[in-house]
Amino acid sequence: MGRVLGRRGFLKGALGAAVFPYVVPSSVFGANAPSERIVMGLIGTGKRSKLLQRTFMGAGVQVVAGCDVDKLKLARAEKMAGDHYARQKAGGTWKGFKSYGDFRELLGRKDIDAVVISTPDHWHGLNTVYAAKAGKDVYCEKPLAHNITEGKAMVSAIRRYNRVFQTGSMQRSDHRFRFACELVRNGYIGDIKHVVVNVGGPSVDCNLPAEPEPDYLDWNGWLGPAPMRPYNSELSPNISWDGFPHWRRYKDYGGGGMTDWGAHHFDIAQWGLGMDGDGPVEVIPPDGKDIKALTYKYANGITMTRQGSYEGHGKVNGVLFVGAKGKVEVNRGYLKTWPASLKDQKSGPNEIHLYESRNHYQDFLDAVKTRKKPICDVEVGFSTVNVCLIGNIAYELKRPLKWDPKRVRFADDVEANRLCSRTMRSPWRI
């Protein structure tokens, strides 16, 4: 059994075996050969963007622009690009990266083919809709959207403008997760009875104290469509802090562990159940009595719970499928089956073989070239984030909710449907 990998380790592992067919474009050397290059811009240049920028530059993409409200992080991205491409150039310098404080200016550039969106969740909807309208393909970090209404707008814009979109739920490009889901889909553990998803809990209100705004940060720009509140470094920490910022804990900006890790593991649950484009029909919050954990019910009778750890296993951040004839447990770097012999099972030629992507980032680049849907298309990401978000709404309202995954709304429930959207702070709107 392998060790559980963190985000950084998982990214390195996903890249380790990849062979990228794209070379550094000839335009780096002064020529103009658009047929040989994918030109990319970065919307958001924080910790996650740093990893993605390095990955895409290593794949031969030409990163020519970045946008951020944090001048220090934006300057780091510019230096990374300059250093990388300078090593490819005879003269030893490259000054082809332009920095922006407003993402709409970056999207106005005709030479940019695709953008990477690595902003906090509350910006994903606006960034994506504007990018699609500008004719850009999009790699957007998970979770897909801050709320259900903005997720709908993202799907609509990507389809209307015929853009390629990859959601950053990268576990679909890992062989362990694909293999686990194929075991489930092909009936090797019998009819599925129950699924346990182990992720963190819901987001909370933000009551952080006010701190002085740093001079390198446009705080109003960071908040964007979210309500005005004083700056606190926990939401947007200085570049010297190497952890992931905690904005994801708070309702105005993220969905807590439910969307942060749920966008990975509810995603695998949906994939294993064959529920892309669909979802549960009811969600029931824990009541401290009979219902011990957040519980989802599917129309076919399968139930799914969100728990802090697997009963009897204690693994963190993963998925456990329970069938009539066995079980499959999978998380990063770990796969266990009951019976144990299933780990060596080979799918037959007439069985279900799921989309195989060996590298999530390369899969996006391939889709940009071929115009085919990548493994985690916008509608896949939307189905997954809806599972996360309706769970958060059930936690907030503290009562069972009936959900219609086809109409993407709660059944006859004005209060719950109101929580599917938010009022954006002026002047922002989709």
Short mmCIF file of C-alpha atoms in Angstrom, two decimals:
data_model
loop_
_atom_site.label_atom_id
_atom_site.label_comp_id
_atom_site.label_asym_id
_atom_site.label_seq_id
_atom_site.Cartn_x
_atom_site.Cartn_y
_atom_site.Cartn_z
CA MET A 1 0.00 0.00 0.00
CA GLY A 2 1.36 3.37 -1.01
CA ARG A 3 1.50 6.45 1.10
CA VAL A 4 -1.12 9.18 0.87
CA LEU A 5 0.14 12.04 -1.25
CA GLY A 6 -0.57 15.71 -0.67
CA ARG A 7 -1.39 18.20 -3.42
CA ARG A 8 2.23 18.93 -4.28
CA GLY A 9 3.24 15.27 -4.26
CA PHE A 10 0.25 14.30 -6.35
CA LEU A 11 1.08 16.95 -8.95
CA LYS A 12 4.69 15.84 -9.17
CA GLY A 13 3.63 12.23 -9.48
CA ALA A 14 1.13 13.03 -12.20
CA LEU A 15 3.84 14.76 -14.19
CA GLY A 16 6.64 12.30 -13.58
CA ALA A 17 5.69 9.82 -16.28
CA ALA A 18 4.38 12.34 -18.79
CA VAL A 19 6.01 12.94 -22.13
CA PHE A 20 4.92 16.28 -23.56
CA PRO A 21 4.73 16.48 -27.36
CA TYR A 22 4.66 20.28 -27.42
CA VAL A 23 7.98 22.04 -27.85
CA VAL A 24 8.82 25.58 -26.87
CA PRO A 25 7.27 27.62 -29.68
CA SER A 26 9.45 29.29 -32.27
CA SER A 27 7.88 32.62 -31.33
CA VAL A 28 10.06 32.52 -28.21
CA PHE A 29 12.95 33.00 -30.57
CA GLY A 30 11.30 35.86 -32.41
CA ALA A 31 9.40 33.99 -35.15
CA ASN A 32 5.63 33.92 -35.51
CA ALA A 33 4.32 30.39 -35.78
CA PRO A 34 0.87 30.26 -34.15
CA SER A 35 0.21 26.78 -35.53
CA GLU A 36 3.01 25.44 -33.32
CA ARG A 37 2.08 27.06 -30.05
CA ILE A 38 -0.55 27.43 -27.39
CA VAL A 39 -0.34 30.94 -25.96
CA MET A 40 -1.60 31.21 -22.41
CA GLY A 41 -2.48 33.82 -19.81
CA LEU A 42 -2.76 33.39 -16.05
CA ILE A 43 -5.73 34.75 -14.10
CA GLY A 44 -4.51 34.56 -10.53
CA THR A 45 -0.82 34.00 -9.73
CA GLY A 46 -0.87 32.61 -6.19
CA LYS A 47 0.43 29.33 -4.81
CA ARG A 48 -1.65 27.04 -6.99
CA SER A 49 -0.99 29.11 -10.09
CA LYS A 50 2.74 28.86 -9.47
CA LEU A 51 2.59 25.08 -9.77
CA LEU A 52 0.36 25.22 -12.84
CA GLN A 53 2.51 27.84 -14.55
CA ARG A 54 5.60 25.70 -14.10
CA THR A 55 3.71 22.68 -15.43
CA PHE A 56 2.34 24.36 -18.54
CA MET A 57 5.62 26.08 -19.39
CA GLY A 58 7.31 22.70 -19.09
CA ALA A 59 4.78 21.37 -21.58
CA GLY A 60 5.92 23.89 -24.20
CA VAL A 61 3.10 26.38 -23.70
CA GLN A 62 4.01 30.05 -24.06
CA VAL A 63 2.79 31.92 -20.98
CA VAL A 64 2.77 35.57 -22.03
CA ALA A 65 0.61 37.34 -19.45
CA GLY A 66 -0.68 37.26 -15.93
CA CYS A 67 -3.23 39.09 -13.85
CA ASP A 68 -3.43 39.48 -10.10
CA VAL A 69 -4.41 42.04 -7.47
CA ASP A 70 -1.27 41.09 -5.53
CA LYS A 71 1.72 42.83 -7.12
CA LEU A 72 4.29 40.57 -5.43
CA LYS A 73 2.74 37.35 -6.70
CA LEU A 74 2.30 38.83 -10.15
CA ALA A 75 5.97 39.86 -10.21
CA ARG A 76 6.94 36.31 -9.26
CA ALA A 77 4.96 34.92 -12.20
CA GLU A 78 6.64 37.38 -14.57
CA LYS A 79 10.08 36.37 -13.29
CA MET A 80 9.27 32.68 -13.60
CA ALA A 81 8.27 33.15 -17.23
CA GLY A 82 11.28 35.33 -17.99
CA ASP A 83 13.74 32.90 -16.43
CA HIS A 84 12.16 29.89 -18.13
CA TYR A 85 12.07 31.27 -21.66
CA ALA A 86 15.42 33.02 -21.34
CA ARG A 87 17.01 29.61 -20.90
CA GLN A 88 15.56 28.63 -24.26
CA LYS A 89 16.84 31.70 -26.09
CA ALA A 90 20.27 32.40 -27.51
CA GLY A 91 20.39 35.94 -26.13
CA GLY A 92 19.65 34.77 -22.59
CA THR A 93 16.81 37.21 -21.86
CA TRP A 94 13.07 37.21 -22.49
CA LYS A 95 10.71 40.08 -21.79
CA GLY A 96 7.52 38.76 -23.36
CA PHE A 97 5.38 38.57 -20.21
CA LYS A 98 2.93 41.41 -19.52
CA SER A 99 1.31 41.99 -16.13
CA TYR A 100 -2.27 43.19 -15.59
CA GLY A 101 -4.32 44.27 -12.60
CA ASP A 102 -7.66 43.66 -14.35
CA PHE A 103 -8.35 40.26 -15.92
CA ARG A 104 -10.55 41.84 -18.59
CA GLU A 105 -7.51 43.58 -20.07
CA LEU A 106 -5.68 40.26 -20.33
CA LEU A 107 -8.72 38.69 -22.01
CA GLY A 108 -8.75 41.49 -24.57
CA ARG A 109 -5.51 40.20 -26.11
CA LYS A 110 -6.10 38.45 -29.43
CA ASP A 111 -2.90 36.40 -29.24
CA ILE A 112 -3.94 34.46 -26.12
CA ASP A 113 -5.54 31.07 -26.83
CA ALA A 114 -6.23 29.82 -23.30
CA VAL A 115 -6.26 30.98 -19.70
CA VAL A 116 -5.61 29.28 -16.38
CA ILE A 117 -8.00 30.46 -13.67
CA SER A 118 -6.49 30.05 -10.20
CA THR A 119 -8.42 32.72 -8.35
CA PRO A 120 -10.46 32.12 -5.18
CA ASP A 121 -13.76 30.34 -5.83
CA HIS A 122 -15.87 33.49 -5.64
CA TRP A 123 -14.19 34.73 -8.82
CA HIS A 124 -14.51 31.56 -10.94
CA GLY A 125 -17.89 32.38 -12.46
CA LEU A 126 -16.98 35.88 -13.63
CA ASN A 127 -13.51 34.87 -14.83
CA THR A 128 -14.89 31.95 -16.86
CA VAL A 129 -17.86 33.71 -18.44
CA TYR A 130 -15.71 36.66 -19.51
CA ALA A 131 -13.03 34.29 -20.83
CA ALA A 132 -15.53 32.31 -22.90
CA LYS A 133 -16.99 35.50 -24.36
CA ALA A 134 -13.46 36.57 -25.28
CA GLY A 135 -12.92 33.29 -27.16
CA LYS A 136 -10.45 31.72 -24.71
CA ASP A 137 -10.24 28.08 -23.71
CA VAL A 138 -10.16 27.61 -19.95
CA TYR A 139 -8.35 25.49 -17.38
CA CYS A 140 -10.12 26.38 -14.12
CA GLU A 141 -9.08 25.19 -10.72
CA LYS A 142 -11.63 23.23 -8.72
CA PRO A 143 -14.20 23.57 -7.37
CA LEU A 144 -15.94 24.71 -10.52
CA ALA A 145 -18.06 27.44 -8.96
CA HIS A 146 -18.82 29.31 -5.77
CA ASN A 147 -22.56 28.67 -6.12
CA ILE A 148 -25.01 26.79 -8.34
CA THR A 149 -26.32 29.77 -10.30
CA GLU A 150 -22.83 30.85 -11.34
CA GLY A 151 -22.02 27.25 -12.25
CA LYS A 152 -25.00 27.28 -14.62
CA ALA A 153 -23.70 30.48 -16.20
CA MET A 154 -20.27 28.91 -16.69
CA VAL A 155 -21.72 25.86 -18.47
CA SER A 156 -23.90 28.08 -20.65
CA ALA A 157 -21.02 30.37 -21.64
CA ILE A 158 -18.60 27.53 -22.44
CA ARG A 159 -21.20 25.84 -24.63
CA ARG A 160 -22.44 29.02 -26.30
CA TYR A 161 -18.96 30.12 -27.33
CA ASN A 162 -17.73 26.58 -28.10
CA ARG A 163 -14.76 26.66 -25.76
CA VAL A 164 -12.68 23.86 -24.28
CA PHE A 165 -12.86 23.73 -20.48
CA GLN A 166 -11.03 21.51 -18.01
CA THR A 167 -11.99 21.48 -14.32
CA GLY A 168 -9.00 20.96 -12.05
CA SER A 169 -10.39 17.80 -10.39
CA MET A 170 -7.18 16.06 -11.36
CA GLN A 171 -7.81 12.71 -9.66
CA ARG A 172 -9.64 11.55 -12.77
CA SER A 173 -6.23 11.48 -14.43
CA ASP A 174 -4.76 9.11 -11.84
CA HIS A 175 -4.79 5.39 -12.62
CA ARG A 176 -5.81 4.32 -9.11
CA PHE A 177 -9.02 6.32 -9.16
CA ARG A 178 -9.87 5.24 -12.69
CA PHE A 179 -9.23 1.57 -11.83
CA ALA A 180 -11.36 1.81 -8.67
CA CYS A 181 -14.23 3.33 -10.64
CA GLU A 182 -13.94 0.68 -13.35
CA LEU A 183 -14.18 -2.06 -10.71
CA VAL A 184 -17.35 -0.43 -9.42
CA ARG A 185 -18.87 0.26 -12.83
CA ASN A 186 -18.22 -3.28 -14.05
CA GLY A 187 -19.91 -4.89 -11.07
CA TYR A 188 -16.90 -6.52 -9.45
CA ILE A 189 -18.16 -5.62 -5.96
CA GLY A 190 -21.79 -6.33 -6.86
CA ASP A 191 -24.66 -3.89 -6.71
CA ILE A 192 -23.54 -0.70 -4.99
CA LYS A 193 -25.29 -0.12 -1.69
CA HIS A 194 -23.43 2.78 -0.16
CA VAL A 195 -20.57 5.22 -0.70
CA VAL A 196 -18.56 7.00 1.99
CA VAL A 197 -16.77 10.22 1.04
CA ASN A 198 -14.22 11.46 3.54
CA VAL A 199 -13.71 15.23 3.28
CA GLY A 200 -13.86 18.27 5.53
CA GLY A 201 -17.03 20.03 6.59
CA PRO A 202 -18.97 23.08 5.40
CA SER A 203 -17.87 26.68 5.19
CA VAL A 204 -18.60 29.20 7.94
CA ASP A 205 -19.27 32.91 8.26
CA CYS A 206 -16.19 35.12 8.22
CA ASN A 207 -15.68 37.15 11.39
CA LEU A 208 -11.94 37.74 11.14
CA PRO A 209 -10.67 40.99 12.69
CA ALA A 210 -9.55 43.91 10.54
CA GLU A 211 -5.86 44.31 9.75
CA PRO A 212 -4.01 47.07 7.88
CA GLU A 213 -4.16 46.59 4.12
CA PRO A 214 -0.72 45.91 2.60
CA ASP A 215 0.38 48.37 -0.06
CA TYR A 216 1.08 45.62 -2.62
CA LEU A 217 -2.53 44.37 -2.59
CA ASP A 218 -5.67 45.78 -4.17
CA TRP A 219 -8.04 44.55 -1.48
CA ASN A 220 -11.18 45.85 -3.18
CA GLY A 221 -10.09 43.97 -6.29
CA TRP A 222 -9.52 40.79 -4.27
CA LEU A 223 -13.05 40.95 -2.88
CA GLY A 224 -14.56 41.66 -6.29
CA PRO A 225 -18.17 40.43 -6.28
CA ALA A 226 -18.04 39.41 -2.60
CA PRO A 227 -19.37 41.72 0.15
CA MET A 228 -17.07 44.48 1.36
CA ARG A 229 -15.20 43.63 4.56
CA PRO A 230 -11.87 44.65 6.12
CA TYR A 231 -8.65 42.97 5.06
CA ASN A 232 -7.28 40.03 7.02
CA SER A 233 -4.09 38.19 6.06
CA GLU A 234 -5.71 34.79 6.59
CA LEU A 235 -7.72 35.46 3.43
CA SER A 236 -4.87 36.71 1.27
CA PRO A 237 -1.52 36.02 2.95
CA ASN A 238 1.81 37.51 2.04
CA ILE A 239 3.84 35.74 -0.66
CA SER A 240 6.29 34.56 2.02
CA TRP A 241 3.65 32.23 3.50
CA ASP A 242 3.85 28.87 1.75
CA GLY A 243 0.54 27.33 2.79
CA PHE A 244 -2.79 27.46 1.02
CA PRO A 245 -4.78 30.54 2.07
CA HIS A 246 -7.79 30.04 4.32
CA TRP A 247 -10.37 31.99 2.31
CA ARG A 248 -11.78 28.58 1.33
CA ARG A 249 -13.11 28.18 4.88
CA TYR A 250 -15.52 31.08 4.56
CA LYS A 251 -18.91 31.26 2.83
CA ASP A 252 -18.33 34.47 0.91
CA TYR A 253 -15.28 33.05 -0.87
CA GLY A 254 -15.39 29.22 -0.72
CA GLY A 255 -17.30 26.18 0.46
CA GLY A 256 -15.07 24.78 3.21
CA GLY A 257 -13.76 21.24 3.01
CA MET A 258 -17.01 20.24 1.31
CA THR A 259 -16.00 21.96 -1.92
CA ASP A 260 -12.22 22.14 -1.44
CA TRP A 261 -11.65 18.38 -1.12
CA GLY A 262 -15.20 17.46 -2.12
CA ALA A 263 -14.44 18.65 -5.64
CA HIS A 264 -11.93 15.78 -5.73
CA HIS A 265 -13.66 12.98 -3.84
CA PHE A 266 -17.34 13.57 -4.52
CA ASP A 267 -16.09 13.78 -8.10
CA ILE A 268 -14.72 10.24 -7.88
CA ALA A 269 -17.92 9.05 -6.20
CA GLN A 270 -19.97 10.49 -9.07
CA TRP A 271 -17.61 8.93 -11.63
CA GLY A 272 -17.77 5.52 -10.00
CA LEU A 273 -21.56 5.64 -9.83
CA GLY A 274 -21.89 6.79 -13.45
CA MET A 275 -23.61 9.98 -12.33
CA ASP A 276 -21.88 12.64 -14.44
CA GLY A 277 -24.64 14.99 -15.56
CA ASP A 278 -26.86 13.65 -12.79
CA GLY A 279 -26.75 13.43 -9.02
CA PRO A 280 -28.59 12.64 -5.79
CA VAL A 281 -32.27 13.43 -5.34
CA GLU A 282 -32.21 14.11 -1.61
CA VAL A 283 -29.72 15.37 0.96
CA ILE A 284 -30.21 15.00 4.72
CA PRO A 285 -28.03 16.79 7.30
CA PRO A 286 -26.99 15.05 10.53
CA ASP A 287 -29.53 15.52 13.31
CA GLY A 288 -27.52 14.23 16.25
CA LYS A 289 -29.93 11.29 16.57
CA ASP A 290 -30.73 8.81 13.81
CA ILE A 291 -28.79 10.60 11.05
CA LYS A 292 -25.15 10.57 12.14
CA ALA A 293 -23.62 12.03 8.96
CA LEU A 294 -24.61 14.15 5.98
CA THR A 295 -26.50 11.67 3.79
CA TYR A 296 -27.33 11.73 0.09
CA LYS A 297 -29.90 9.51 -1.59
CA TYR A 298 -29.89 8.65 -5.29
CA ALA A 299 -32.99 7.71 -7.29
CA ASN A 300 -31.66 4.16 -7.71
CA GLY A 301 -31.56 3.61 -3.95
CA ILE A 302 -27.82 4.11 -3.40
CA THR A 303 -26.90 6.22 -0.39
CA MET A 304 -23.75 8.27 0.19
CA THR A 305 -22.46 9.85 3.37
CA ARG A 306 -19.88 12.49 4.08
CA GLN A 307 -17.82 11.48 7.12
CA GLY A 308 -14.71 12.71 8.86
CA SER A 309 -13.09 9.26 8.54
CA TYR A 310 -14.01 5.83 7.29
CA GLU A 311 -15.53 3.62 9.94
CA GLY A 312 -12.86 1.16 10.95
CA HIS A 313 -10.26 2.51 8.50
CA GLY A 314 -9.38 6.02 9.58
CA LYS A 315 -8.15 7.15 6.16
CA VAL A 316 -8.49 10.80 5.27
CA ASN A 317 -9.66 12.44 2.04
CA GLY A 318 -10.85 9.49 0.02
CA VAL A 319 -13.78 7.39 -1.17
CA LEU A 320 -15.10 4.01 -0.05
CA PHE A 321 -17.53 2.13 -2.34
CA VAL A 322 -19.55 -0.58 -0.57
CA GLY A 323 -21.17 -3.26 -2.74
CA ALA A 324 -23.13 -6.44 -2.16
CA LYS A 325 -20.03 -8.57 -2.83
CA GLY A 326 -17.12 -6.38 -1.73
CA LYS A 327 -15.63 -2.96 -1.20
CA VAL A 328 -13.18 -0.60 -2.89
CA GLU A 329 -11.35 2.16 -1.01
CA VAL A 330 -9.23 4.71 -2.84
CA ASN A 331 -7.41 7.92 -2.09
CA ARG A 332 -4.14 9.47 -3.21
CA GLY A 333 -1.43 6.86 -3.30
CA TYR A 334 -3.69 4.20 -1.78
CA LEU A 335 -6.02 1.52 -3.14
CA LYS A 336 -7.53 -1.35 -1.16
CA THR A 337 -10.12 -3.91 -2.20
CA TRP A 338 -12.23 -6.53 -0.45
CA PRO A 339 -11.59 -9.20 -1.58
CA ALA A 340 -7.89 -8.38 -1.95
CA SER A 341 -7.69 -10.24 -5.27
CA LEU A 342 -9.65 -7.48 -7.00
CA LYS A 343 -6.52 -5.33 -7.01
CA ASP A 344 -5.19 -7.53 -9.82
CA GLN A 345 -8.44 -7.67 -11.80
CA LYS A 346 -8.22 -6.88 -15.52
CA SER A 347 -11.24 -5.45 -17.32
CA GLY A 348 -12.38 -7.42 -20.32
CA PRO A 349 -12.69 -5.99 -23.84
CA ASN A 350 -16.50 -5.80 -23.60
CA GLU A 351 -16.55 -4.13 -20.20
CA ILE A 352 -16.69 -0.44 -19.34
CA HIS A 353 -13.39 1.34 -19.94
CA LEU A 354 -13.47 4.88 -18.62
CA TYR A 355 -11.79 7.84 -20.32
CA GLU A 356 -8.07 7.40 -19.74
CA SER A 357 -6.07 10.54 -19.12
CA ARG A 358 -2.57 9.95 -17.87
CA ASN A 359 -1.93 13.62 -17.22
CA HIS A 360 -4.65 16.15 -16.39
CA TYR A 361 -2.78 19.14 -17.79
CA GLN A 362 -1.68 17.46 -20.98
CA ASP A 363 -5.25 16.27 -21.45
CA PHE A 364 -6.35 19.91 -21.50
CA LEU A 365 -3.66 20.88 -24.00
CA ASP A 366 -4.62 17.96 -26.24
CA ALA A 367 -8.26 19.09 -26.12
CA VAL A 368 -7.27 22.64 -27.08
CA LYS A 369 -5.65 21.16 -30.19
CA THR A 370 -8.33 18.60 -31.07
CA ARG A 371 -11.40 20.55 -29.84
CA LYS A 372 -12.66 17.42 -28.08
CA LYS A 373 -13.97 17.51 -24.51
CA PRO A 374 -11.28 16.79 -21.90
CA ILE A 375 -11.78 14.32 -19.06
CA CYS A 376 -13.26 16.85 -16.62
CA ASP A 377 -15.34 19.05 -18.89
CA VAL A 378 -17.39 21.95 -17.51
CA GLU A 379 -20.54 19.83 -17.16
CA VAL A 380 -18.65 17.17 -15.21
CA GLY A 381 -17.29 19.82 -12.86
CA PHE A 382 -20.77 21.30 -12.52
CA SER A 383 -22.38 17.99 -11.54
CA THR A 384 -19.67 17.44 -8.94
CA VAL A 385 -19.76 20.89 -7.37
CA ASN A 386 -23.55 20.71 -7.13
CA VAL A 387 -23.24 17.64 -4.90
CA CYS A 388 -20.90 19.63 -2.66
CA LEU A 389 -23.03 22.76 -2.65
CA ILE A 390 -26.39 21.14 -1.90
CA GLY A 391 -24.68 19.46 1.03
CA ASN A 392 -23.56 22.84 2.33
CA ILE A 393 -27.10 24.18 1.90
CA ALA A 394 -28.51 21.24 3.89
CA TYR A 395 -25.97 21.90 6.64
CA GLU A 396 -27.03 25.56 6.73
CA LEU A 397 -30.79 24.96 6.76
CA LYS A 398 -30.51 21.94 9.08
CA ARG A 399 -33.28 20.00 7.37
CA PRO A 400 -33.71 17.41 4.58
CA LEU A 401 -33.91 18.79 1.05
CA LYS A 402 -35.32 17.32 -2.17
CA TRP A 403 -33.07 17.99 -5.15
CA ASP A 404 -33.80 17.73 -8.89
CA PRO A 405 -30.42 17.16 -10.60
CA LYS A 406 -31.90 17.49 -14.09
CA ARG A 407 -33.60 20.83 -13.49
CA VAL A 408 -30.77 21.84 -11.11
CA ARG A 409 -33.02 23.16 -8.40
CA PHE A 410 -34.65 22.15 -5.14
CA ALA A 411 -38.22 20.88 -5.35
CA ASP A 412 -40.75 23.44 -4.12
CA ASP A 413 -38.34 25.03 -1.68
CA VAL A 414 -37.98 28.79 -1.99
CA GLU A 415 -35.59 29.11 0.95
CA ALA A 416 -33.18 26.46 -0.36
CA ASN A 417 -33.30 27.75 -3.94
CA ARG A 418 -32.45 31.23 -2.70
CA LEU A 419 -29.15 29.81 -1.38
CA CYS A 420 -28.25 28.56 -4.86
CA SER A 421 -27.10 32.08 -5.78
CA ARG A 422 -25.77 35.27 -4.25
CA THR A 423 -26.04 38.98 -4.86
CA MET A 424 -22.84 40.23 -6.45
CA ARG A 425 -21.38 43.47 -5.20
CA SER A 426 -21.66 46.28 -7.73
CA PRO A 427 -20.49 46.68 -10.45
CA TRP A 428 -20.06 42.94 -10.97
CA ARG A 429 -22.71 40.74 -12.55
CA ILE A 430 -22.94 37.80 -14.93
#
